[in-house]
Amino acid sequence: MNPVILYAFLVLLIWCQAYAGKFYTTQDRTKLYYIESDKKFNWYEAQRQCSMQNMSLITLDSAKRSQQFTRLCVAEFYYNFPNSWIGGHGKRDGTYAWISTGYNFNYNRWQKHQPSGEGEGKCVIILSNTHEWASEDCSQLRGFVCESLPILWETSRAMDKLKSTLETQKEEVESISNKTLHITKHLQMKDKEIEELNKTYESNKKKLIEFECQKGSYQSTEEKIRNTETEIDRLQNSNKDQSRLLQALQVEIDRLTKVQELEKKTGNKEFDEIMAFVKEALEKQKHLL
């Protein structure tokens, strides 16, 4: 046989021998019990066995607790529940107290003529058929009933509640994380859109600057055109003046020519000189035009 399998089997066997009992819970799950009905221990050893499981011999300090445990016994064992140690023990003054709380009995279900003898050295068992109590020497070997310590049970319930709360919070955190991831992706998309808009803005800004430069060039060209047009107008006006002067001279020449022809007939030399001067002036004026 494989040594590992053999070792595991031995460990399982030892564990089963150590804890041959069984766990039970009430219907409302407010109590957890461990009932050992096969192996037998004295009262002190029974309490030690309970302590090893973070439990204590059962405390039945009220009618409610007693009835609750009785209902479980009837449901699980019918009336075959064995005589078993519970958490009551005798004291020197003859009274009885609970090992889990240290409080004296203020509730009991003693069988008739019980408890018997002095309290010291006596411990309490719960009887199989009637579920009443009886006192026995603590050294007797019996099965036993453990229950979770109230503080441990409440802690366990609080831990379960905390675990549930943590699971809920975990789901909420995951939901928030998913929403955050979605928002992050959305923001990244918006960042890309903003980046594209910035690129478009820079491109349009560059085009605007180029347009402004071209506009300045156009304005300069327009100004040159206006100046040229002004100069043309001035020259045209000057030409008009020269033309009018030329026309006036031509009229004067025509008039003088007629006079010359008349004077030739009469032989006037001064008139010839005047005509020569006028023609020379007229030629100069034409040259200027």
CSV table of N, CA and C in Angstrom, one decimal, residues 114-227:
chain,number,residue,atom,x,y,z
A,114,GLN,N,-33.6,13.8,44.1
A,114,GLN,CA,-32.4,14.3,43.6
A,114,GLN,C,-32.3,15.8,44.0
A,115,PRO,N,-31.0,16.3,44.2
A,115,PRO,CA,-29.7,15.6,44.1
A,115,PRO,C,-29.5,14.7,45.3
A,116,SER,N,-28.6,13.7,45.2
A,116,SER,CA,-28.4,12.8,46.3
A,116,SER,C,-27.0,13.1,46.9
A,117,GLY,N,-26.9,13.0,48.2
A,117,GLY,CA,-25.7,13.2,48.9
A,117,GLY,C,-25.2,14.6,48.9
A,118,GLU,N,-23.9,14.8,49.3
A,118,GLU,CA,-23.3,16.1,49.4
A,118,GLU,C,-23.0,16.6,48.0
A,119,GLY,N,-22.9,18.0,47.9
A,119,GLY,CA,-22.7,18.6,46.5
A,119,GLY,C,-21.3,18.3,46.0
A,120,GLU,N,-20.3,18.5,46.9
A,120,GLU,CA,-18.9,18.4,46.5
A,120,GLU,C,-18.6,17.0,45.9
A,121,GLY,N,-18.0,16.9,44.8
A,121,GLY,CA,-17.6,15.7,44.1
A,121,GLY,C,-18.8,15.1,43.3
A,122,LYS,N,-19.9,15.8,43.3
A,122,LYS,CA,-21.0,15.4,42.5
A,122,LYS,C,-21.1,16.2,41.2
A,123,CYS,N,-21.6,15.6,40.2
A,123,CYS,CA,-21.8,16.3,38.9
A,123,CYS,C,-23.1,15.8,38.4
A,124,VAL,N,-23.7,16.6,37.4
A,124,VAL,CA,-25.0,16.4,37.0
A,124,VAL,C,-25.1,15.7,35.6
A,125,ILE,N,-26.0,14.7,35.5
A,125,ILE,CA,-26.3,14.0,34.3
A,125,ILE,C,-27.7,14.3,33.9
A,126,ILE,N,-28.0,14.2,32.6
A,126,ILE,CA,-29.4,14.3,32.1
A,126,ILE,C,-29.8,12.9,31.7
A,127,LEU,N,-31.0,12.5,32.2
A,127,LEU,CA,-31.4,11.1,32.1
A,127,LEU,C,-32.0,10.9,30.7
A,128,SER,N,-31.9,9.6,30.2
A,128,SER,CA,-32.2,9.3,28.9
A,128,SER,C,-33.7,9.4,28.5
A,129,ASN,N,-34.6,8.9,29.4
A,129,ASN,CA,-36.0,8.9,29.0
A,129,ASN,C,-36.8,10.1,29.4
A,130,THR,N,-36.6,10.6,30.6
A,130,THR,CA,-37.4,11.7,31.1
A,130,THR,C,-36.7,13.1,30.8
A,131,HIS,N,-35.4,13.0,30.5
A,131,HIS,CA,-34.6,14.3,30.4
A,131,HIS,C,-34.6,15.1,31.7
A,132,GLU,N,-34.8,14.4,32.8
A,132,GLU,CA,-34.7,15.0,34.1
A,132,GLU,C,-33.2,14.9,34.5
A,133,TRP,N,-32.9,15.5,35.7
A,133,TRP,CA,-31.5,15.6,36.1
A,133,TRP,C,-31.3,14.7,37.3
A,134,ALA,N,-30.0,14.2,37.4
A,134,ALA,CA,-29.6,13.5,38.6
A,134,ALA,C,-28.1,13.8,38.9
A,135,SER,N,-27.7,13.6,40.1
A,135,SER,CA,-26.3,13.8,40.5
A,135,SER,C,-25.6,12.5,40.6
A,136,GLU,N,-24.4,12.5,40.2
A,136,GLU,CA,-23.5,11.3,40.3
A,136,GLU,C,-22.1,11.7,40.6
A,137,ASP,N,-21.3,10.7,41.1
A,137,ASP,CA,-19.9,11.0,41.3
A,137,ASP,C,-19.3,11.5,40.0
A,138,CYS,N,-18.5,12.5,40.0
A,138,CYS,CA,-17.9,13.1,38.8
A,138,CYS,C,-17.0,12.1,38.1
A,139,SER,N,-16.6,11.0,38.9
A,139,SER,CA,-15.6,10.1,38.3
A,139,SER,C,-16.3,9.0,37.4
A,140,GLN,N,-17.6,9.0,37.4
A,140,GLN,CA,-18.3,8.0,36.6
A,140,GLN,C,-18.1,8.3,35.1
A,141,LEU,N,-18.1,7.2,34.3
A,141,LEU,CA,-17.9,7.4,32.9
A,141,LEU,C,-19.2,7.4,32.2
A,142,ARG,N,-19.4,8.5,31.4
A,142,ARG,CA,-20.6,8.8,30.7
A,142,ARG,C,-20.3,9.5,29.4
A,143,GLY,N,-21.3,9.4,28.5
A,143,GLY,CA,-21.2,10.3,27.4
A,143,GLY,C,-21.5,11.8,27.8
A,144,PHE,N,-21.5,12.7,26.9
A,144,PHE,CA,-21.6,14.1,27.4
A,144,PHE,C,-22.2,14.9,26.2
A,145,VAL,N,-22.7,16.1,26.6
A,145,VAL,CA,-23.3,17.1,25.7
A,145,VAL,C,-22.6,18.4,25.8
A,146,CYS,N,-22.0,18.9,24.7
A,146,CYS,CA,-21.3,20.2,24.7
A,146,CYS,C,-22.3,21.2,24.0
A,147,GLU,N,-22.1,22.4,24.3
A,147,GLU,CA,-22.7,23.5,23.5
A,147,GLU,C,-21.7,24.6,23.3
A,148,SER,N,-21.9,25.3,22.2
A,148,SER,CA,-21.0,26.4,21.9
A,148,SER,C,-21.2,27.5,23.0
A,149,LEU,N,-20.1,28.0,23.5
A,149,LEU,CA,-20.1,29.1,24.5
A,149,LEU,C,-20.9,30.3,23.9
A,150,PRO,N,-21.8,30.9,24.7
A,150,PRO,CA,-22.6,32.0,24.2
A,150,PRO,C,-21.8,33.1,23.4
A,151,ILE,N,-20.6,33.4,24.0
A,151,ILE,CA,-19.8,34.5,23.4
A,151,ILE,C,-19.3,34.0,22.1
A,152,LEU,N,-18.9,32.7,22.0
A,152,LEU,CA,-18.3,32.2,20.8
A,152,LEU,C,-19.4,32.1,19.7
A,153,TRP,N,-20.6,31.7,20.2
A,153,TRP,CA,-21.7,31.5,19.2
A,153,TRP,C,-22.1,32.9,18.7
A,154,GLU,N,-22.2,33.9,19.5
A,154,GLU,CA,-22.5,35.2,19.1
A,154,GLU,C,-21.4,35.8,18.2
A,155,THR,N,-20.2,35.5,18.5
A,155,THR,CA,-19.1,35.9,17.7
A,155,THR,C,-19.2,35.3,16.3
A,156,SER,N,-19.5,34.0,16.3
A,156,SER,CA,-19.7,33.3,15.0
A,156,SER,C,-20.8,33.9,14.2
A,157,ARG,N,-21.9,34.2,14.8
A,157,ARG,CA,-23.0,34.8,14.1
A,157,ARG,C,-22.6,36.2,13.6
A,158,ALA,N,-21.9,36.9,14.5
A,158,ALA,CA,-21.4,38.3,14.1
A,158,ALA,C,-20.4,38.1,12.9
A,159,MET,N,-19.6,37.1,12.9
A,159,MET,CA,-18.6,36.9,11.8
A,159,MET,C,-19.4,36.5,10.5
A,160,ASP,N,-20.5,35.7,10.7
A,160,ASP,CA,-21.3,35.4,9.5
A,160,ASP,C,-21.9,36.7,8.9
A,161,LYS,N,-22.4,37.5,9.8
A,161,LYS,CA,-23.1,38.7,9.4
A,161,LYS,C,-22.0,39.6,8.7
A,162,LEU,N,-20.8,39.7,9.4
A,162,LEU,CA,-19.8,40.5,8.8
A,162,LEU,C,-19.3,40.0,7.4
A,163,LYS,N,-19.3,38.7,7.3
A,163,LYS,CA,-18.9,38.1,6.1
A,163,LYS,C,-19.9,38.4,5.0
A,164,SER,N,-21.2,38.3,5.4
A,164,SER,CA,-22.3,38.7,4.4
A,164,SER,C,-22.1,40.2,4.0
A,165,THR,N,-21.9,41.0,5.0
A,165,THR,CA,-21.7,42.4,4.7
A,165,THR,C,-20.5,42.7,3.8
A,166,LEU,N,-19.4,42.0,4.1
A,166,LEU,CA,-18.2,42.1,3.3
A,166,LEU,C,-18.5,41.7,1.8
A,167,GLU,N,-19.3,40.6,1.7
A,167,GLU,CA,-19.6,40.1,0.4
A,167,GLU,C,-20.4,41.1,-0.4
A,168,THR,N,-21.4,41.7,0.4
A,168,THR,CA,-22.2,42.8,-0.3
A,168,THR,C,-21.3,44.0,-0.6
A,169,GLN,N,-20.5,44.4,0.3
A,169,GLN,CA,-19.6,45.5,0.0
A,169,GLN,C,-18.6,45.2,-1.2
A,170,LYS,N,-18.2,43.9,-1.2
A,170,LYS,CA,-17.3,43.5,-2.3
A,170,LYS,C,-18.1,43.6,-3.6
A,171,GLU,N,-19.3,43.2,-3.7
A,171,GLU,CA,-20.1,43.3,-4.9
A,171,GLU,C,-20.3,44.8,-5.2
A,172,GLU,N,-20.5,45.7,-4.2
A,172,GLU,CA,-20.7,47.1,-4.5
A,172,GLU,C,-19.4,47.7,-5.0
A,173,VAL,N,-18.3,47.2,-4.4
A,173,VAL,CA,-17.0,47.7,-4.9
A,173,VAL,C,-16.7,47.3,-6.3
A,174,GLU,N,-17.1,46.0,-6.6
A,174,GLU,CA,-16.9,45.6,-8.0
A,174,GLU,C,-17.8,46.4,-8.9
A,175,SER,N,-19.0,46.6,-8.5
A,175,SER,CA,-19.9,47.4,-9.3
A,175,SER,C,-19.3,48.8,-9.5
A,176,ILE,N,-18.8,49.5,-8.4
A,176,ILE,CA,-18.2,50.8,-8.6
A,176,ILE,C,-17.0,50.7,-9.4
A,177,SER,N,-16.2,49.6,-9.3
A,177,SER,CA,-15.0,49.5,-10.1
A,177,SER,C,-15.4,49.4,-11.6
A,178,ASN,N,-16.5,48.6,-11.9
A,178,ASN,CA,-16.9,48.5,-13.3
A,178,ASN,C,-17.4,49.8,-13.8
A,179,LYS,N,-18.1,50.6,-13.0
A,179,LYS,CA,-18.6,51.9,-13.4
A,179,LYS,C,-17.4,52.8,-13.6
A,180,THR,N,-16.4,52.7,-12.7
A,180,THR,CA,-15.2,53.6,-12.8
A,180,THR,C,-14.5,53.2,-14.1
A,181,LEU,N,-14.4,51.9,-14.4
A,181,LEU,CA,-13.7,51.5,-15.6
A,181,LEU,C,-14.4,52.0,-16.8
A,182,HIS,N,-15.8,52.0,-16.8
A,182,HIS,CA,-16.6,52.5,-17.9
A,182,HIS,C,-16.4,54.0,-18.0
A,183,ILE,N,-16.4,54.7,-16.9
A,183,ILE,CA,-16.2,56.2,-16.9
A,183,ILE,C,-14.8,56.5,-17.5
A,184,THR,N,-13.8,55.7,-17.0
A,184,THR,CA,-12.4,55.9,-17.5
A,184,THR,C,-12.3,55.7,-19.0
A,185,LYS,N,-12.9,54.7,-19.5
A,185,LYS,CA,-12.9,54.5,-21.0
A,185,LYS,C,-13.6,55.6,-21.7
A,186,HIS,N,-14.7,56.1,-21.1
A,186,HIS,CA,-15.5,57.2,-21.7
A,186,HIS,C,-14.6,58.4,-21.7
A,187,LEU,N,-13.9,58.7,-20.6
A,187,LEU,CA,-13.0,59.9,-20.5
A,187,LEU,C,-11.9,59.8,-21.5
A,188,GLN,N,-11.3,58.5,-21.6
A,188,GLN,CA,-10.3,58.3,-22.6
A,188,GLN,C,-10.8,58.7,-24.0
A,189,MET,N,-12.0,58.2,-24.3
A,189,MET,CA,-12.6,58.6,-25.6
A,189,MET,C,-12.7,60.1,-25.8
A,190,LYS,N,-13.2,60.7,-24.7
A,190,LYS,CA,-13.3,62.2,-24.7
A,190,LYS,C,-12.0,62.9,-24.9
A,191,ASP,N,-11.0,62.3,-24.2
A,191,ASP,CA,-9.6,62.9,-24.4
A,191,ASP,C,-9.1,62.8,-25.8
A,192,LYS,N,-9.4,61.7,-26.5
A,192,LYS,CA,-9.1,61.5,-27.9
A,192,LYS,C,-9.8,62.5,-28.7
A,193,GLU,N,-11.1,62.7,-28.4
A,193,GLU,CA,-11.9,63.7,-29.2
A,193,GLU,C,-11.4,65.1,-29.0
A,194,ILE,N,-11.0,65.4,-27.7
A,194,ILE,CA,-10.4,66.7,-27.4
A,194,ILE,C,-9.1,66.9,-28.1
A,195,GLU,N,-8.3,65.8,-28.2
A,195,GLU,CA,-7.0,65.9,-28.9
A,195,GLU,C,-7.2,66.2,-30.4
A,196,GLU,N,-8.2,65.5,-31.0
A,196,GLU,CA,-8.6,65.7,-32.4
A,196,GLU,C,-9.0,67.2,-32.6
A,197,LEU,N,-9.9,67.7,-31.7
A,197,LEU,CA,-10.3,69.0,-31.8
A,197,LEU,C,-9.2,70.0,-31.6
A,198,ASN,N,-8.2,69.7,-30.8
A,198,ASN,CA,-7.1,70.6,-30.6
A,198,ASN,C,-6.3,70.6,-31.9
A,199,LYS,N,-6.1,69.4,-32.5
A,199,LYS,CA,-5.4,69.4,-33.8
A,199,LYS,C,-6.1,70.2,-34.9
A,200,THR,N,-7.5,70.1,-34.9
A,200,THR,CA,-8.3,70.8,-35.9
A,200,THR,C,-8.1,72.3,-35.6
A,201,TYR,N,-8.1,72.7,-34.3
A,201,TYR,CA,-8.0,74.1,-33.9
A,201,TYR,C,-6.7,74.6,-34.3
A,202,GLU,N,-5.6,73.9,-34.1
A,202,GLU,CA,-4.3,74.3,-34.5
A,202,GLU,C,-4.2,74.5,-36.0
A,203,SER,N,-4.8,73.5,-36.7
A,203,SER,CA,-4.7,73.6,-38.2
A,203,SER,C,-5.5,74.8,-38.7
A,204,ASN,N,-6.7,75.1,-38.1
A,204,ASN,CA,-7.5,76.2,-38.5
A,204,ASN,C,-6.8,77.5,-38.1
A,205,LYS,N,-6.1,77.5,-36.9
A,205,LYS,CA,-5.4,78.7,-36.5
A,205,LYS,C,-4.2,79.0,-37.5
A,206,LYS,N,-3.5,78.0,-37.9
A,206,LYS,CA,-2.5,78.1,-38.9
A,206,LYS,C,-3.0,78.7,-40.2
A,207,LYS,N,-4.2,78.1,-40.7
A,207,LYS,CA,-4.8,78.6,-41.9
A,207,LYS,C,-5.2,80.1,-41.7
A,208,LEU,N,-5.7,80.4,-40.5
A,208,LEU,CA,-6.1,81.8,-40.3
A,208,LEU,C,-5.0,82.8,-40.3
A,209,ILE,N,-3.8,82.3,-39.8
A,209,ILE,CA,-2.6,83.2,-39.8
A,209,ILE,C,-2.2,83.4,-41.3
A,210,GLU,N,-2.2,82.3,-42.0
A,210,GLU,CA,-1.9,82.4,-43.5
A,210,GLU,C,-2.8,83.3,-44.2
A,211,PHE,N,-4.1,83.2,-43.8
A,211,PHE,CA,-5.1,84.0,-44.5
A,211,PHE,C,-4.9,85.5,-44.1
A,212,GLU,N,-4.5,85.7,-42.8
A,212,GLU,CA,-4.3,87.1,-42.4
A,212,GLU,C,-3.1,87.7,-43.2
A,213,CYS,N,-2.0,86.8,-43.3
A,213,CYS,CA,-0.9,87.3,-44.1
A,213,CYS,C,-1.3,87.6,-45.6
A,214,GLN,N,-2.0,86.7,-46.1
A,214,GLN,CA,-2.5,86.9,-47.5
A,214,GLN,C,-3.4,88.1,-47.6
A,215,LYS,N,-4.2,88.3,-46.5
A,215,LYS,CA,-5.1,89.5,-46.5
A,215,LYS,C,-4.3,90.8,-46.5
A,216,GLY,N,-3.2,90.7,-45.7
A,216,GLY,CA,-2.3,91.9,-45.7
A,216,GLY,C,-1.6,92.1,-47.0
A,217,SER,N,-1.3,91.0,-47.7
A,217,SER,CA,-0.7,91.1,-49.0
A,217,SER,C,-1.7,91.7,-50.0
A,218,TYR,N,-3.0,91.2,-49.9
A,218,TYR,CA,-4.0,91.7,-50.7
A,218,TYR,C,-4.3,93.1,-50.5
A,219,GLN,N,-4.3,93.5,-49.2
A,219,GLN,CA,-4.5,94.9,-48.9
A,219,GLN,C,-3.4,95.8,-49.5
A,220,SER,N,-2.2,95.3,-49.4
A,220,SER,CA,-1.0,96.1,-49.9
A,220,SER,C,-1.2,96.2,-51.5
A,221,THR,N,-1.6,95.1,-52.1
A,221,THR,CA,-1.8,95.1,-53.5
A,221,THR,C,-2.9,96.0,-53.9
A,222,GLU,N,-4.0,95.9,-53.1
A,222,GLU,CA,-5.2,96.8,-53.4
A,222,GLU,C,-4.8,98.3,-53.3
A,223,GLU,N,-3.9,98.6,-52.2
A,223,GLU,CA,-3.5,99.9,-52.1
A,223,GLU,C,-2.6,100.4,-53.3
A,224,LYS,N,-1.8,99.5,-53.7
A,224,LYS,CA,-1.0,99.8,-54.9
A,224,LYS,C,-1.8,100.0,-56.1
A,225,ILE,N,-2.9,99.1,-56.2
A,225,ILE,CA,-3.8,99.3,-57.4
A,225,ILE,C,-4.5,100.7,-57.3
A,226,ARG,N,-5.0,101.0,-56.0
A,226,ARG,CA,-5.6,102.3,-55.9
A,226,ARG,C,-4.7,103.5,-56.2
A,227,ASN,N,-3.4,103.3,-55.8
A,227,ASN,CA,-2.5,104.4,-56.1
A,227,ASN,C,-2.2,104.5,-57.6
